[in-house]
XYZ file of C-alpha atoms in Angstrom:
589
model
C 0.000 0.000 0.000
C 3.459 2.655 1.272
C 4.480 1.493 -2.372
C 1.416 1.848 -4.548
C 1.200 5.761 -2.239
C 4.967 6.533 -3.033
C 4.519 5.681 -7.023
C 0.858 7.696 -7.026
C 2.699 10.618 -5.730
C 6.246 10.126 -7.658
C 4.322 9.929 -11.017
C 2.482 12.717 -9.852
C 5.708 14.486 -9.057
C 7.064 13.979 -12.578
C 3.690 14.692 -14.460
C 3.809 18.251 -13.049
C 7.232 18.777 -14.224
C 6.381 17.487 -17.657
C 3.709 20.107 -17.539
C 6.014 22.941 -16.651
C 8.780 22.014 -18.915
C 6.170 22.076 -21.903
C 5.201 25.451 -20.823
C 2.219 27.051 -19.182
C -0.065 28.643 -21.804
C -1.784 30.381 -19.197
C 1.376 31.585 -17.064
C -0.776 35.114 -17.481
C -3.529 35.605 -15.192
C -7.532 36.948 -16.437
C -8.971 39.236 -14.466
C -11.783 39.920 -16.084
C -14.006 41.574 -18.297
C -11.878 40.617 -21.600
C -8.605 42.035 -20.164
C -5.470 39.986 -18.914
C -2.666 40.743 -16.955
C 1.305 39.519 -17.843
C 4.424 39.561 -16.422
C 6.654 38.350 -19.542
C 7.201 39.093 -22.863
C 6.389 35.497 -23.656
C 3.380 35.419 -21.060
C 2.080 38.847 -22.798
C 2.645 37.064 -26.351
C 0.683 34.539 -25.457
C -2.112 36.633 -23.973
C -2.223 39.225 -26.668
C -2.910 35.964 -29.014
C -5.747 34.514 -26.395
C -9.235 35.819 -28.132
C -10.973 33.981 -25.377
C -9.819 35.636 -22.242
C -8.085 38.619 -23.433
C -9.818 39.882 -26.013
C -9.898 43.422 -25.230
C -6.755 44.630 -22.772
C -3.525 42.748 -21.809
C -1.635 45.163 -18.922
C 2.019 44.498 -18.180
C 2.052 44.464 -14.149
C 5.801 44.748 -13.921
C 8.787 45.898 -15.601
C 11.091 43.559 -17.873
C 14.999 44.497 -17.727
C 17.569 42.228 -20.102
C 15.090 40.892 -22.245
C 17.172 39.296 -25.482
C 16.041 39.547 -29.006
C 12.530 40.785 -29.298
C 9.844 41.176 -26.611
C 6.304 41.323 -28.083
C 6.715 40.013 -31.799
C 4.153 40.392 -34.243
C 1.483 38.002 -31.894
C -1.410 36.683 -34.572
C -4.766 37.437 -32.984
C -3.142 41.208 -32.095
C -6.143 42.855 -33.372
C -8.606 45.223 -32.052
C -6.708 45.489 -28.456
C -4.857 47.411 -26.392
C -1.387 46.456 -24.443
C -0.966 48.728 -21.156
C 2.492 48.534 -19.764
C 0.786 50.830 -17.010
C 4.061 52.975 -16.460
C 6.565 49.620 -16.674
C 9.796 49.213 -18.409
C 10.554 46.661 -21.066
C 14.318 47.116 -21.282
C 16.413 45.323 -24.129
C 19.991 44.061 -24.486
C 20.200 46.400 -28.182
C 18.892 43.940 -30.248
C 15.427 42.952 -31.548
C 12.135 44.932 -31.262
C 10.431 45.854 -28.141
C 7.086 45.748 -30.039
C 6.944 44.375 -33.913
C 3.569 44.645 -35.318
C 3.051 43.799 -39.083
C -0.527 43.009 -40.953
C -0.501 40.759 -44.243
C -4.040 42.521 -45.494
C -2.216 44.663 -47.938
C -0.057 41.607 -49.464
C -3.138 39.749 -49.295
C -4.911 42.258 -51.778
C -1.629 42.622 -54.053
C -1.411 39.013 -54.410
C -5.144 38.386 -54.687
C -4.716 37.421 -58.492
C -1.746 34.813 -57.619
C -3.904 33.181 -54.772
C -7.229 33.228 -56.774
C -4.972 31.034 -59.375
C -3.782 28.305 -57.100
C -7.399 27.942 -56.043
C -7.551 26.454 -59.524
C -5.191 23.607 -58.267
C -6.516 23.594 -54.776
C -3.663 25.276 -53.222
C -3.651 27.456 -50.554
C -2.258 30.912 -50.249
C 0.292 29.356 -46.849
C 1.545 27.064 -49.368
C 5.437 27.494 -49.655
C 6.361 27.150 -53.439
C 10.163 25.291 -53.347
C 11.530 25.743 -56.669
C 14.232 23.532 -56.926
C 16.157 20.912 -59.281
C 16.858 17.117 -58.264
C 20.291 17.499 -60.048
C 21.435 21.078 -57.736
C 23.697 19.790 -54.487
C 22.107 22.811 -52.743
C 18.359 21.993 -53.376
C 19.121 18.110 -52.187
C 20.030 19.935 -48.937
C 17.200 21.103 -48.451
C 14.567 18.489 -49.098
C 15.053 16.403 -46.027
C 14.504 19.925 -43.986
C 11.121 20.286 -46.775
C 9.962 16.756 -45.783
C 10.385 17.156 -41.909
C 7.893 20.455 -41.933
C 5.677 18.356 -44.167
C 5.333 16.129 -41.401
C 5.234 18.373 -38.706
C 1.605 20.145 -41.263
C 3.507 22.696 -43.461
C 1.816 23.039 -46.848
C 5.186 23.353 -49.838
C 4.591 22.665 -53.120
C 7.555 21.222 -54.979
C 8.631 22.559 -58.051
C 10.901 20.705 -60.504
C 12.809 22.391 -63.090
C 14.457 19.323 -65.564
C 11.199 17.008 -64.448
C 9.114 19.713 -65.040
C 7.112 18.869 -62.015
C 4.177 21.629 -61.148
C 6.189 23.888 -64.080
C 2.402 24.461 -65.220
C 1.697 25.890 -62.073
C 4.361 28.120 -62.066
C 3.779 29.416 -65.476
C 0.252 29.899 -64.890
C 0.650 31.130 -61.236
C 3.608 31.984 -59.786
C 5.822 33.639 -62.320
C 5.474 37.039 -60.533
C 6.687 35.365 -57.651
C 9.476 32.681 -58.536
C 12.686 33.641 -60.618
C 14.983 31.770 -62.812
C 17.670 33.454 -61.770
C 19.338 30.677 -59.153
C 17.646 27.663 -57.019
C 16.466 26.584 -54.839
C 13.907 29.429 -54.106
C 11.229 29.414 -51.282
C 8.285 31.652 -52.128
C 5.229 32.427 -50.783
C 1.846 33.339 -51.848
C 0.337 34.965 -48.961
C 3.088 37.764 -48.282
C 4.752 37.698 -51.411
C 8.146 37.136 -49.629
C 10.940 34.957 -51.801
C 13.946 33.372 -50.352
C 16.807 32.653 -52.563
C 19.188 30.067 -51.789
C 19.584 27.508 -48.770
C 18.497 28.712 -45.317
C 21.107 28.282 -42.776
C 18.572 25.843 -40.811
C 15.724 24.256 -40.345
C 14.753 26.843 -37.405
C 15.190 29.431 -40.270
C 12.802 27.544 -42.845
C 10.029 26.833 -40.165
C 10.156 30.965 -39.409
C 9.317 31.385 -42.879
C 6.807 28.648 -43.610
C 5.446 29.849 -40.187
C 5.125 33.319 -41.029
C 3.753 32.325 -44.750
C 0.766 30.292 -42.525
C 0.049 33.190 -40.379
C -0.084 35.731 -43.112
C -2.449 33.721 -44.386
C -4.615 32.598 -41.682
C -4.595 35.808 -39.380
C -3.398 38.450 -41.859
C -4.741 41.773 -39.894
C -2.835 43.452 -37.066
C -5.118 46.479 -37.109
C -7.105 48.979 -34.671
C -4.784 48.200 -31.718
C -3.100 50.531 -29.467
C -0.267 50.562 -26.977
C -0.002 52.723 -24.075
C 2.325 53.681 -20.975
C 4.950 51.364 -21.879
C 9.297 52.763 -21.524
C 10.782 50.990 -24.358
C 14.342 50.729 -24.120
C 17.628 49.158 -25.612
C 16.697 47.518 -28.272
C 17.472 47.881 -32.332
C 13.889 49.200 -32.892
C 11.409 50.648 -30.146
C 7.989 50.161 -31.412
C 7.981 48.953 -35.356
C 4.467 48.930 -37.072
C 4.461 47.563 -40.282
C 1.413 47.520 -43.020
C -1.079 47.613 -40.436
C -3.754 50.751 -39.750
C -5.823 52.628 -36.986
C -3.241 52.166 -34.196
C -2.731 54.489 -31.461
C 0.382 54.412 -29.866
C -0.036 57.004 -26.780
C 1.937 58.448 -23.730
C 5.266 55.850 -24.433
C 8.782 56.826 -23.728
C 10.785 55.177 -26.682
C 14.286 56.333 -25.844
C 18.255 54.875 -26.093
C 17.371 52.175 -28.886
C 20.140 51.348 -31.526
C 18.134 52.763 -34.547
C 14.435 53.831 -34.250
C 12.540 55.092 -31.749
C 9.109 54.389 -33.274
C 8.936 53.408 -36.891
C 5.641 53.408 -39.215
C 6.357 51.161 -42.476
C 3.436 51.197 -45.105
C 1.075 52.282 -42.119
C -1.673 54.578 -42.665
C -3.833 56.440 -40.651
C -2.122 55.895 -37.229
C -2.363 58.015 -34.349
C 0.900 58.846 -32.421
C -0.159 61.087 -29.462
C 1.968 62.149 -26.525
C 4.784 60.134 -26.680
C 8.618 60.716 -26.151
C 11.066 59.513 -28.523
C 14.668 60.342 -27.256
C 17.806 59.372 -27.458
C 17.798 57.005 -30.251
C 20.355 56.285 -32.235
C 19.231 57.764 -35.761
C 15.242 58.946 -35.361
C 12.946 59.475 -32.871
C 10.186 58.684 -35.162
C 10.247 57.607 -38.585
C 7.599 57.209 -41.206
C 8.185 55.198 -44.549
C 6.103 54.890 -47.447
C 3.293 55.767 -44.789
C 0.589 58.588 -45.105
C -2.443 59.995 -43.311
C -1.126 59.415 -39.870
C -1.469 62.061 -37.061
C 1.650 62.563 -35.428
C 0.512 65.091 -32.361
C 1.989 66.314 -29.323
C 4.942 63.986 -28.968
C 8.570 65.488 -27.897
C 11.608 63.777 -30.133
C 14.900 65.301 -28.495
C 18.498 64.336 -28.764
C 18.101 61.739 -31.739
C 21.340 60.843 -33.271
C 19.813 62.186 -36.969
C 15.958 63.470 -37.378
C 13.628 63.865 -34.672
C 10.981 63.046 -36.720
C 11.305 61.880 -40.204
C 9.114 61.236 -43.553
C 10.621 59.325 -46.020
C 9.957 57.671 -49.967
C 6.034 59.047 -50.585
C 4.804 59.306 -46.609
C 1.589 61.903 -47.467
C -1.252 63.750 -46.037
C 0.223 63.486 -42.751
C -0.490 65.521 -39.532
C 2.810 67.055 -37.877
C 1.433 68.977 -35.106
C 2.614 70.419 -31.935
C 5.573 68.357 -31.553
C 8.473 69.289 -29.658
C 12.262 68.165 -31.968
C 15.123 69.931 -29.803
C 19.144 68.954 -30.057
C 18.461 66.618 -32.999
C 20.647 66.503 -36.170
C 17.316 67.641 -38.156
C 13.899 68.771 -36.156
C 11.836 67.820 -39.060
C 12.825 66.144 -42.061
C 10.602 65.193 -45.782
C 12.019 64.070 -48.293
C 11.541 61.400 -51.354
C 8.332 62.552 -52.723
C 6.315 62.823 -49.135
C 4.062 65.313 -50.405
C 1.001 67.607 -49.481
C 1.389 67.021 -45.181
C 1.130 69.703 -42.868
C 3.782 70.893 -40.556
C 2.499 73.044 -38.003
C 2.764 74.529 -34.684
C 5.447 72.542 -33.405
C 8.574 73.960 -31.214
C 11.879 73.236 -33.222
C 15.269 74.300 -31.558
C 18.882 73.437 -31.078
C 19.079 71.137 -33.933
C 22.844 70.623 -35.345
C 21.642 70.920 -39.367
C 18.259 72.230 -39.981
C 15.096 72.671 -38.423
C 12.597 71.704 -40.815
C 14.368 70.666 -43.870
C 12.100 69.680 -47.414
C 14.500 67.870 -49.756
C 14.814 65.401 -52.527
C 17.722 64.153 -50.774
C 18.120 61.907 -47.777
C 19.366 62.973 -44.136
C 21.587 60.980 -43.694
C 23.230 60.207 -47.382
C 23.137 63.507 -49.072
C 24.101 61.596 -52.555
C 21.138 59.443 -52.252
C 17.997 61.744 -53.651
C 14.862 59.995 -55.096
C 12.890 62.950 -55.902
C 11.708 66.634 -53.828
C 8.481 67.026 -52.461
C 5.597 69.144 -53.543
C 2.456 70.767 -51.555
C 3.647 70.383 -47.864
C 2.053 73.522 -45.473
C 4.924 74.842 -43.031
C 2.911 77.277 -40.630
C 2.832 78.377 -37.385
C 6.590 76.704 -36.201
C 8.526 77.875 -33.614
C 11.932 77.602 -35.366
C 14.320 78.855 -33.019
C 18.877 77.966 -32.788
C 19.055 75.957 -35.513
C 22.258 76.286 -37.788
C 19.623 76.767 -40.665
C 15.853 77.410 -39.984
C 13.705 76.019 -42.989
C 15.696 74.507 -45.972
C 14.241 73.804 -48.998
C 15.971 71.481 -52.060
C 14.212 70.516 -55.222
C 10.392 70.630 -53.166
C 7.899 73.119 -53.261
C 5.623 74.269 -50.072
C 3.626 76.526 -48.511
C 5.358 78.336 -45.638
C 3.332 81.144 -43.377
C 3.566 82.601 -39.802
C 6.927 80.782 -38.781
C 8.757 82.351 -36.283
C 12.394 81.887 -37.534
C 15.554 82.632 -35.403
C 18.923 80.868 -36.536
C 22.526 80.524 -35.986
C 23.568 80.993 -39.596
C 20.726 81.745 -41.961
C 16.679 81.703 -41.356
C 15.664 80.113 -44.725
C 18.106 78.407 -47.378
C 17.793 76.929 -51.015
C 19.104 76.910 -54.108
C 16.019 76.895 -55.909
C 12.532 77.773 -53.935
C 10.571 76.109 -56.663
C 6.731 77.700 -56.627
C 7.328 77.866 -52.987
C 5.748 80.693 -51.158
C 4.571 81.976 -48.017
C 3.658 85.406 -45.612
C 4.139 86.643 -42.348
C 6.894 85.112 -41.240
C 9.476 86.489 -38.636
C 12.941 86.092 -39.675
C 16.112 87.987 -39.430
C 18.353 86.565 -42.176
C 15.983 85.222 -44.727
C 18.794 84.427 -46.955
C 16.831 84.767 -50.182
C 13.513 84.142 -48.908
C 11.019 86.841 -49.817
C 7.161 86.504 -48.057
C 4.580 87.540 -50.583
C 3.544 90.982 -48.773
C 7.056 91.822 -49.063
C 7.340 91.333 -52.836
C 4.241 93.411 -53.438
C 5.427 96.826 -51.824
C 8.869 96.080 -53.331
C 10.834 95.095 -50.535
C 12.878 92.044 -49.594
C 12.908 89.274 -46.392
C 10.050 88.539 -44.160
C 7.047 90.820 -43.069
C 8.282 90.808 -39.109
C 11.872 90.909 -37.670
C 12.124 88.454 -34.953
C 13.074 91.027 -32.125
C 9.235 92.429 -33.011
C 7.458 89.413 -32.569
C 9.498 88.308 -29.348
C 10.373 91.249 -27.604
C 8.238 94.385 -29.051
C 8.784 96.025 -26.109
C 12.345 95.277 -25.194
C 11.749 97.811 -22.229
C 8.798 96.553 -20.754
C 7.521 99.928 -20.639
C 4.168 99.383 -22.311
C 5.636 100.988 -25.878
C 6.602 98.653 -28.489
C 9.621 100.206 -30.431
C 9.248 102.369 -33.847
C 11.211 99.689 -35.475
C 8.107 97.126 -34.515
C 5.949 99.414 -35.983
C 5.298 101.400 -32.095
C 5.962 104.566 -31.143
C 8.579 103.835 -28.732
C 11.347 106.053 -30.074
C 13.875 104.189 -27.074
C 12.844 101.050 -26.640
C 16.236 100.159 -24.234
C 15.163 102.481 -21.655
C 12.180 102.443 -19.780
C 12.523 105.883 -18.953
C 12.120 107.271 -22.412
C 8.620 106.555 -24.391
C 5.783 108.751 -25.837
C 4.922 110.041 -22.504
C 8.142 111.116 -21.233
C 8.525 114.516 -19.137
C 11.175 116.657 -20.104
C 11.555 119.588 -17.616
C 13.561 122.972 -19.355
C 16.541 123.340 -17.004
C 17.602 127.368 -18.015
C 20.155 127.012 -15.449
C 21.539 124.678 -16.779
C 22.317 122.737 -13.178
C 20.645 119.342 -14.123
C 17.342 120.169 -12.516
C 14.334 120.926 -14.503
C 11.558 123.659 -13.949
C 8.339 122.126 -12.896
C 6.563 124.205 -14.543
C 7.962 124.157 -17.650
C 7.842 121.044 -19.577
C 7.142 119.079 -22.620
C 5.926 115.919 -22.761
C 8.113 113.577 -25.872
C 9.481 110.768 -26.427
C 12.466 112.507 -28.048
C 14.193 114.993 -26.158
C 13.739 118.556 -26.968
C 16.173 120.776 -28.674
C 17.536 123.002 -25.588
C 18.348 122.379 -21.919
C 16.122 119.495 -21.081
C 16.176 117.089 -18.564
C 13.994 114.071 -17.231
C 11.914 114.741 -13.937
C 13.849 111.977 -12.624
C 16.957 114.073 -11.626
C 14.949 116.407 -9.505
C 13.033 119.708 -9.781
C 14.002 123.437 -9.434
C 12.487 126.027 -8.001
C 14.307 128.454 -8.443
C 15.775 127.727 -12.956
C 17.561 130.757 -12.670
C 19.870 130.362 -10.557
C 22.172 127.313 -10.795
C 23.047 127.514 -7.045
C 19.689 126.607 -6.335
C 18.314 122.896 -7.337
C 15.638 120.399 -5.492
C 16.433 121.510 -1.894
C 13.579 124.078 -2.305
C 10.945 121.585 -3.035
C 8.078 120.955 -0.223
C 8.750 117.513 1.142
C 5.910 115.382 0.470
C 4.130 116.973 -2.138
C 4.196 114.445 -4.642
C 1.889 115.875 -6.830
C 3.457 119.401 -6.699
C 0.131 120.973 -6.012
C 1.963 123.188 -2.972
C 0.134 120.958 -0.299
C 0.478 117.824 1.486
C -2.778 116.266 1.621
C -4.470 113.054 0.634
C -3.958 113.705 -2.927
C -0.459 113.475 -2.380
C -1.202 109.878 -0.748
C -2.894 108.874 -3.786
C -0.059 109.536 -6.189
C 1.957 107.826 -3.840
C -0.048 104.790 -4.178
C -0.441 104.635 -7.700
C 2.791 105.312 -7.859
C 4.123 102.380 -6.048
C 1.715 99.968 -7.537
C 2.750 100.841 -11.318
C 0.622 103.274 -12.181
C 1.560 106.801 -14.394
C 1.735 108.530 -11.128
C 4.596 110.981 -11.034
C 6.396 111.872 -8.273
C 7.584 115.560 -8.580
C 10.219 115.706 -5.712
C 11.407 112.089 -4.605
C 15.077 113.091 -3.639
C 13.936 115.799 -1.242
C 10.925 113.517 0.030
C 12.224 109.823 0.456
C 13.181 109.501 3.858
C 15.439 106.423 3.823
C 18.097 107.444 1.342
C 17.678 104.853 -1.548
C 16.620 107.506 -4.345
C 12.869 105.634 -4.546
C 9.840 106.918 -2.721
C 8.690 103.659 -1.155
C 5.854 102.601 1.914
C 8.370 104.379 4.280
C 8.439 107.482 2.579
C 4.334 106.683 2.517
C 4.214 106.784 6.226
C 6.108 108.977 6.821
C 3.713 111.451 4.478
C 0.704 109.825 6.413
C 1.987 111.027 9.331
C 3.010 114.585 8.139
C -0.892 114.980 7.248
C -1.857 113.720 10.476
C 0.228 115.913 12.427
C -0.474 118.395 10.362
């Protein structure tokens, strides 16, 4: 009976180990209502694939450090959910993607023709077409790895070239695909993806076959979105590839080898409040990929383009983005036409800070084609080496504010490119349309106007700004300046003879601030005849003079007609101790 217990609970023993060798498929927990909660990049794999339990929301509950290769890799049922790191880290080893998300809809639609023509011969689009010959040394390597994925329910179709095996097939059908260039070749229907030549295992060959299956079984990775994840370390941050209607929000993508976050053949995707820093090339970088809003996210202190549009990546939304100490702010180039670049605060970038060209950032001698239609308005473009440069594209390019270490605007040719009311100091070139009309040259506002009007701060902008402030580095001196005549000529004016200017008066005038005289005849006698405490010169001391006072001291036009025989405490100000002290004149008084 000890003996029959002791086996029961040895087998037992060994059964459970079996188990956890093979893997738990439900190592993540469900907590209910459709959402899941993981602790793993494997565990949140899994879960982001589990439609039954985790259909809408998989949460990351704590942070993932060293994680090699890849953490969340293109999982099959990703679709229609959202992936909350809730403030956690997934931190690589600089390798892999932290998140790889790529849809097969699009290659599904391109190849519909090939697929509809293998339905003729009742084969499916996850077939892998092996084009091969029985005569080639490096084909005959690869059969035996063909025949074990047969067995393990891989669909390939063999192709023979001196047999002619299935040649009909790939005449009728695959001839797109397939090339007679050199054998073996792997291809496959559902993706369109061809592999020349021997893979380097039989891991490698079951990725593909793999991938061919899924792309044809599951092939949308759409209407997801990932938020409060720090991505970290690895080649790419987040990497979204042919899918649409993603939202990636509130994500720190910083210190990965290449990307932050990367949008290939992705349209209309929402990338809201994010940070992408610190990346080796760009913060973020779309490809081929148009319609996307890219909105309130800060890219700083890339190694080459905060943010990036590349090779026909249109009718995109840049828009109140922050790019600061990047090589570029904002970069188009390779026919990414008609987006809008607006209201986004550019500075501190090495090269340019919104740059238009048909050339790319980082290989100057590579240049597909310019760009046409794009709206610059509204940037903040400010310590830049060049402000907006312009190559071989054409744009629309109104109310920048433009401030720059070595030229506002730059181009060799502006194309039809045109633009008003922009602020700029060395426009290099650039003319804004109001400017051409009356003749002139640059743009409509100087910078110094639009950011400091009033360099002062005495409530005048400056004539150059189009004020009437005829001083505009001294407070002192504006349109409603007193000038007192001082016929004495002993620095003290006559208070009751004055001008009000902004420009001084031709004569012997002097500012009310160095003191009245009562006596402008004789230079012997200056401010010590003044009545103490009558501020507003009225020969009294009453309560008016405790009004000016006040309005005096709280910033009003108030003027004080004797302060340096009235202030009481020596520091050339009338102040709430030279207030008292009048106070108590009046009530003695």
């Amino acid at each position: 009976m000890k003996e029959n217990l002791k086996n029961i609970i040895l087998w037992g023993f060994v059964t459970i180990l079996v188990f956890l060798a093979g893997g738990n498929v439900f190592a993540y927990s469900n907590s209910g209502n459709d959402t899941c909660e993981c602790n793993s990049c494997i565990d949140c794999t899994n879960a982001l694939n589990d439609n039954n339990n985790c259909s809408s929301t998989v949460k990351l509950n704590q942070s993932i450090t060293n994680q090699a290769g890849s953490c969340i890799y293109n999982p099959v049922n990703w679709t229609n959910k959202i992936f909350d790191c809730q403030g956690n880290t997934i931190q690589g080893t600089g390798n892999g993607y932290g998140m790889y998300l790529q849809s097969n809809t699009e290659n599904l639609q391109k190849n519909t023709e090939t697929i509809t023509c293998l339905n003729k011969y009742n084969i499916t689009p996850d077939t892998v077409a092996f084009y091969h010959s029985n005569q080639c040394q490096h084909c005959q390597n690869m059969m035996p790895l063909v025949q074990n994925l047969t067995s393990k329910g891989y669909n390939f179709l063999w192709i023979e070239i001196s047999t002619g095996e299935n040649n009909n097939i790939k005449q009728d059908c695959l001839s797109g695909l397939l090339t007679s260039q050199y054998i073996p070749q792997f291809g496959c229907p559902s993706n369109g993806e061809l592999h020349v030549g021997e893979f380097s295992s039989i891991l490698e060959m079951e990725n593909f076959a793999k991938k061919c299956k899924e792309d044809a079984l599951y092939p949308s990775r759409d209407n997801n979105t990932v938020k409060n994840c720090t991505i970290k370390n690895f080649y790419y941050g987040i990497y979204i590839r042919e899918t649409i209607n993603n939202t990636i929000t509130n994500n720190l993508v910083e210190q990965n080898l290449d990307t932050g976050i990367f949008l290939y053949s992705s349209p209309n995707n929402t990338l809201i409040s994010n940070t992408a820093s610190y990346n080796g090339y760009d913060g973020i970088w779309l490809l081929q990929s148009a319609n996307n809003h890219i909105t309130n996210n800060v890219a700083n202190h890339n190694g080459l383009d905060g943010i990036i549009l590349s090779y026909s990546s249109n009718n995109n939304n840049i828009s109140n983005n922050t790019a600061i100490s990047n090589g570029n702010g904002i970069y188009a180039f390779g026919g990414s036409d008609f987006n809008e670049i607006s209201n986004n605060e550019i500075s501190n970038n090495t090269n340019t800070g919104i740059g238009v060209s048909n050339c790319a950032s980082w290989n100057l001698s590579l240049c597909p084609s310019g760009n046409l239609n794009n709206k610059i308005e509204n940037n903040e473009i400010l310590n830049n080496a060049v402000g907006i440069f312009s190559n071989a594209s054409s744009s629309a390019i109104n109310n920048n504010f433009i401030h720059s270490t070595y030229s506002d605007f730059n181009s060799t040719n502006w194309l039809s490119s045109f633009g008003d009311n922009n602020a700029c100091d060395n426009p290099d070139g650039w003319n804004d349309t109001s400017m051409k009309n009356t003749g002139k040259t640059g743009c409509t506002f100087t910078w110094e106007c639009v950011y400091s009007p009033d360099n002062d701060n005495d409530g005048y902008k400056s004539v150059s700004c189009g004020g009437t402030d005829c001083n505009d580095s001294n407070a002192l001196i504006n349109p409603n300046t007193v000038w007192f005549y001082d016929a004495d000529n002993d620095t003290y004016g006559n208070a009751t003879n004055y001008t009000i200017s902004c420009n001084k008066p031709s004569g012997n005038y002097v500012l009310y601030g160095l003191g009245l005289d009562c006596d402008d005849n004789d230079a012997n006698i200056t401010h010590q005849c003044c009545t103490q405490y009558d501020f507003d010169n009225n020969a009294a001391v009453d309560i008016f003079d405790v009004v000016s006072a006040l309005e005096n001291l709280s910033g009003g036009n108030a003027q004080i007609y004797n302060t340096i025989c009235s202030e009481a405490n020596g520091n050339g100000r009338i102040d709430l101790i030279d207030l008292f002290a009048l106070i108590a004149q009046i009530v003695i008084g």
